[in-house]
XYZ file of N, CA, C and O in Angstrom:
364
model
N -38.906 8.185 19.083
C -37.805 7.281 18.827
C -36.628 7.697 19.708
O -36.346 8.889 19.826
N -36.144 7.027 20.143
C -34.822 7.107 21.462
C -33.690 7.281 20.744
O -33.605 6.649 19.691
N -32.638 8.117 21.123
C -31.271 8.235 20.382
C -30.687 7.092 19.619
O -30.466 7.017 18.410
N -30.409 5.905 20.906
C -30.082 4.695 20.397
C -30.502 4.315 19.247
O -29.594 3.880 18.538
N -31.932 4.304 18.599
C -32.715 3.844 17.610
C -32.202 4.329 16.016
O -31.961 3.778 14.942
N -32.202 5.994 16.703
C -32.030 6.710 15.806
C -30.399 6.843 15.024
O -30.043 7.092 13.873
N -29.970 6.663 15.781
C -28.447 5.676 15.449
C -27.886 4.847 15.159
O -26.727 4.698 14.772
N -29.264 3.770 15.446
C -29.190 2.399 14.839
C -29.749 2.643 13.575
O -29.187 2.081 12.635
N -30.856 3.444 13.294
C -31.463 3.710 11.994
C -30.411 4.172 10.782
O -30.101 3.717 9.681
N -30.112 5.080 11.416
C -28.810 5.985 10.421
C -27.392 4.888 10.444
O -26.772 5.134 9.409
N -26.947 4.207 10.934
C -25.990 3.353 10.683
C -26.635 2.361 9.762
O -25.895 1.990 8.850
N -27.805 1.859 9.783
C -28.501 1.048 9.006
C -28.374 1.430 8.000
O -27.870 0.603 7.240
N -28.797 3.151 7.215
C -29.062 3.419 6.245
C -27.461 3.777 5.512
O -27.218 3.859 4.308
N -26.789 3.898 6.319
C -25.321 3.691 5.552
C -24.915 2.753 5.388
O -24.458 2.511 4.271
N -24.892 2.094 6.072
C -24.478 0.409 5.249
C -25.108 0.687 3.673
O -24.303 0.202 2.879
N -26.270 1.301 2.951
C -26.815 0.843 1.797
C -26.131 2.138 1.118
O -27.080 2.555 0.454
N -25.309 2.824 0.933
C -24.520 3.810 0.720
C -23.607 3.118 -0.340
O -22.747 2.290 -0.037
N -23.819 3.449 -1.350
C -22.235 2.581 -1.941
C -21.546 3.402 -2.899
O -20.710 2.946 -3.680
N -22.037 5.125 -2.822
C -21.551 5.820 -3.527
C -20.802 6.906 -3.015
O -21.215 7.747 -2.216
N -19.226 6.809 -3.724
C -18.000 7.614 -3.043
C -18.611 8.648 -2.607
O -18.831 8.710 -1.398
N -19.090 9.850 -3.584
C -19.549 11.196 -3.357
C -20.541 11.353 -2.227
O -20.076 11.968 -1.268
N -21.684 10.983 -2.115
C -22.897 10.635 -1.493
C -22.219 10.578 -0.133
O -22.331 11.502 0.672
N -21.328 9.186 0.172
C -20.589 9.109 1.294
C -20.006 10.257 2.098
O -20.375 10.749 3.163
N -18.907 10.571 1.225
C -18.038 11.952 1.503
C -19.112 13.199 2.205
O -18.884 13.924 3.173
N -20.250 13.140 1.392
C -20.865 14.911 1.746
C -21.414 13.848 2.758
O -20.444 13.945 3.510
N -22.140 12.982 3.328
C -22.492 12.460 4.452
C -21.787 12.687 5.611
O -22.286 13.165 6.630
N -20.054 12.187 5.416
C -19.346 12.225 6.393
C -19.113 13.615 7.146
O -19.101 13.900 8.344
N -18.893 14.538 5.734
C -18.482 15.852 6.278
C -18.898 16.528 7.095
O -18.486 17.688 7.077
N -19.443 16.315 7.688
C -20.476 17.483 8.825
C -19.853 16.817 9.736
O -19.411 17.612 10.565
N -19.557 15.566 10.035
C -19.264 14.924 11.052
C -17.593 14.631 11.231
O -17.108 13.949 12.134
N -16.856 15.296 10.178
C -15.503 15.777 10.445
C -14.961 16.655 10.729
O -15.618 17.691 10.620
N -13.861 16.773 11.120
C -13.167 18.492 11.379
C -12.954 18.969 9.864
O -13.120 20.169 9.643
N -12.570 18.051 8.711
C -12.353 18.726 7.508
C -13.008 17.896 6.332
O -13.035 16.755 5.872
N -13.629 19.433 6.083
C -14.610 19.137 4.806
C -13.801 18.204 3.854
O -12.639 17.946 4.169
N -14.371 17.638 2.623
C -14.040 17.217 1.456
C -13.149 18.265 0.898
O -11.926 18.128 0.860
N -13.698 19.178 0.521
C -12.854 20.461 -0.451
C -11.664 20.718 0.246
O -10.570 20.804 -0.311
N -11.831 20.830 1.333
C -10.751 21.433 2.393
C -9.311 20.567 2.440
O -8.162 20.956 2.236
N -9.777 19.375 2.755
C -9.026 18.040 2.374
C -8.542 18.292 1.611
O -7.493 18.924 1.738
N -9.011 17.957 0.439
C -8.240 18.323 -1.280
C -7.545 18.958 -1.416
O -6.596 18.726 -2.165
N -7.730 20.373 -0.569
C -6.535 21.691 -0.954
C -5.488 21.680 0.024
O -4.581 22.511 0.053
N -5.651 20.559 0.966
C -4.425 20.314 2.156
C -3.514 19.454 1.244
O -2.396 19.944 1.085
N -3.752 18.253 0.598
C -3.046 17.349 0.416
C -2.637 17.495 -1.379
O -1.532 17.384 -1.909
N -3.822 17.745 -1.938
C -3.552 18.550 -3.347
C -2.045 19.054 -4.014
O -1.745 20.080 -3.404
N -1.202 18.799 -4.818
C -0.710 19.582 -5.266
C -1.262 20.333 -6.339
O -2.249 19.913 -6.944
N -0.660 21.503 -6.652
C -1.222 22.614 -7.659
C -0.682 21.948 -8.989
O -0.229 20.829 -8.744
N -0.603 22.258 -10.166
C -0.145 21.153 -11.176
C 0.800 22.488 -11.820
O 0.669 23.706 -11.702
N 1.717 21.702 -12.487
C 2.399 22.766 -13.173
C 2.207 23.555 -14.851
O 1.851 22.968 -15.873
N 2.493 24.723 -14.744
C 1.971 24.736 -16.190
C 2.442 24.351 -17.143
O 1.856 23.998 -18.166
N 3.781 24.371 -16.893
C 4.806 23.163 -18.096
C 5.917 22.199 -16.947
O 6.533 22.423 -15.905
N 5.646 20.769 -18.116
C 6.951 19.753 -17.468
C 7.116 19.209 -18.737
O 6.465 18.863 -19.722
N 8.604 19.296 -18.178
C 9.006 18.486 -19.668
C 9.546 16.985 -19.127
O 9.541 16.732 -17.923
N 10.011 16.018 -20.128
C 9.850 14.858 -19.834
C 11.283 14.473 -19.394
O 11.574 13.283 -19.271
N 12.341 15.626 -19.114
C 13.560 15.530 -18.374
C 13.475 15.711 -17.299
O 14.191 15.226 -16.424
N 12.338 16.643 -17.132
C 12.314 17.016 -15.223
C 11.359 15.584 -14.629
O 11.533 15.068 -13.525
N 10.232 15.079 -15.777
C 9.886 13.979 -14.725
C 10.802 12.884 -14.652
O 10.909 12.143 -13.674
N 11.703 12.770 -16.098
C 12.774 11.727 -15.804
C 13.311 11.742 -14.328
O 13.105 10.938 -13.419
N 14.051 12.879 -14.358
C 14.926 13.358 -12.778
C 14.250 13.723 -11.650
O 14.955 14.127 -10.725
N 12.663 13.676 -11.425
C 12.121 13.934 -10.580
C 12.102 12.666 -10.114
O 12.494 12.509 -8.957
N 11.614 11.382 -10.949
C 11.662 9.941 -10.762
C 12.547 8.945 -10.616
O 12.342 7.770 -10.314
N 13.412 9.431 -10.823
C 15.254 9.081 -10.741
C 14.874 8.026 -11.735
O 15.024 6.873 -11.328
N 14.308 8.210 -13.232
C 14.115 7.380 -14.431
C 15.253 7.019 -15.209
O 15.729 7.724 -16.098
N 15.760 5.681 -14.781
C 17.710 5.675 -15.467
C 17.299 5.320 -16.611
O 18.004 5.593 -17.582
N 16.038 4.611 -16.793
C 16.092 3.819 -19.109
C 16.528 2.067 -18.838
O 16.798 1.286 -17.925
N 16.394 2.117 -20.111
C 17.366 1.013 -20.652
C 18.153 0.940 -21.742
O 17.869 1.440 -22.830
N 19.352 0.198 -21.435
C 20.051 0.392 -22.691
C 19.935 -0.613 -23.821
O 19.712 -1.798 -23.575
N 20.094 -0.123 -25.150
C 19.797 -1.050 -26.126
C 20.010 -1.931 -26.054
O 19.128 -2.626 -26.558
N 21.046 -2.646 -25.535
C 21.496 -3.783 -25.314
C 20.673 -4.708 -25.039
O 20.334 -5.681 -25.713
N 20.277 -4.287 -23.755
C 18.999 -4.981 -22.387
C 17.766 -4.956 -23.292
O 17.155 -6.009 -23.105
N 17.044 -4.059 -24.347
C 15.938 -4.497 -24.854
C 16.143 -5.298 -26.037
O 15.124 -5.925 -26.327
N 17.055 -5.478 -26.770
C 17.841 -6.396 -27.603
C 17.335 -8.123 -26.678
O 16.767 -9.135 -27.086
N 17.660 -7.891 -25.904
C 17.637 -9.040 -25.319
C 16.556 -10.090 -24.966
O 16.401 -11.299 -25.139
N 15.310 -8.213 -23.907
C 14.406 -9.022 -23.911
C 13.557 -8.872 -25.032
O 12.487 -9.463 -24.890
N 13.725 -8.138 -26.334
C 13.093 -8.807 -27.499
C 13.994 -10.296 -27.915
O 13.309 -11.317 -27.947
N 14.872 -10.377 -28.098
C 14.897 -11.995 -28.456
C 14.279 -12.886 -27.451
O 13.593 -13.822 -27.862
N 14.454 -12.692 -26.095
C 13.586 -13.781 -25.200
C 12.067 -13.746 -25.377
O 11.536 -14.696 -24.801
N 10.998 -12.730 -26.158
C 10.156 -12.915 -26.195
C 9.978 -13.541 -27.794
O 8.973 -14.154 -28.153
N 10.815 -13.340 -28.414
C 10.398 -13.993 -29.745
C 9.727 -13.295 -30.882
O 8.942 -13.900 -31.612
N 9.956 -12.311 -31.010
C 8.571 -11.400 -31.342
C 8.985 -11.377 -32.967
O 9.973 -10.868 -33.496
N 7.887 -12.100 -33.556
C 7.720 -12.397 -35.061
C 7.609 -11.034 -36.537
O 8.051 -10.853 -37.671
N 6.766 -10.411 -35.582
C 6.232 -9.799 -35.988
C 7.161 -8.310 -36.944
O 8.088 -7.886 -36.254
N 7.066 -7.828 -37.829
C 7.846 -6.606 -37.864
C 7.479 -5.334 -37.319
O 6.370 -4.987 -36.912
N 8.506 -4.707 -37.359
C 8.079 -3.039 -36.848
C 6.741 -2.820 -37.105
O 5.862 -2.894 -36.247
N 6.500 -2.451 -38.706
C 5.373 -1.971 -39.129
C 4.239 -2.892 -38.596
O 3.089 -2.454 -38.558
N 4.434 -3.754 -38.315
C 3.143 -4.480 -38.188
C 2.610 -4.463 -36.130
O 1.585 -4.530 -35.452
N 3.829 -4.353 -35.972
C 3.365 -4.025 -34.457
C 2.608 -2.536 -34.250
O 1.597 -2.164 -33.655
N 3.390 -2.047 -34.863
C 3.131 -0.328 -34.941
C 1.377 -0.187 -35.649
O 0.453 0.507 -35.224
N 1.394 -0.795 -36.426
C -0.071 -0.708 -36.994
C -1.313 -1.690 -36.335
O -2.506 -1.596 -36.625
N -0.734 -2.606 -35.420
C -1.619 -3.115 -34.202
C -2.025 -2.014 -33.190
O -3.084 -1.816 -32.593
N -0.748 -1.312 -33.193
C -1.398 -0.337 -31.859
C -2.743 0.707 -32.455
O -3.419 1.392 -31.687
N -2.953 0.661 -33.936
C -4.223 1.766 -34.349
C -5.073 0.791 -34.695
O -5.735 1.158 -35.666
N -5.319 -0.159 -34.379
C -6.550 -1.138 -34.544
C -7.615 -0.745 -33.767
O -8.659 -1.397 -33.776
């Protein structure tokens, strides 16, 4: 079988590839950087504690003020009471 063929064969058989992982370890030999390697370039390390002020201010998270959800609860209409919304969410 001639290079060409054999290149046409193997491009053939990737087209029928449709799985992320499978793909990835395929590609890797044929990149400068492995899968794993990748990961630990672009990866951040995770922290062992965050609290929900630092992601506020990490996200520049301003809120809303009561007012503004006052509002858009009356524009949606919402019938329903507290308790009963609250006890939809454990359905």
């Amino acid at each position: 079988m001639s290079l060409s063929e054999r290149k046409y064969r193997l491009i053939t058989q990737l087209t029928q590839v449709y799985d992320e992982k499978k793909l990835a370890t395929l590609e890797a030999p044929l990149t400068d950087t492995a899968p794993d390697e990748l990961l630990v370039k672009v990866a951040k390390p995770m922290r062992k504690t965050v609290t929900v002020e630092e992601l506020a201010r990490e996200q520049n998270y301003k809120g809303t003020s009561p007012e503004k959800l006052a509002e858009i609860a009356q524009r949606l209409d919402i019938q329903e009471t507290y308790e009963e919304l609250l006890a939809a969410l454990t359905r």
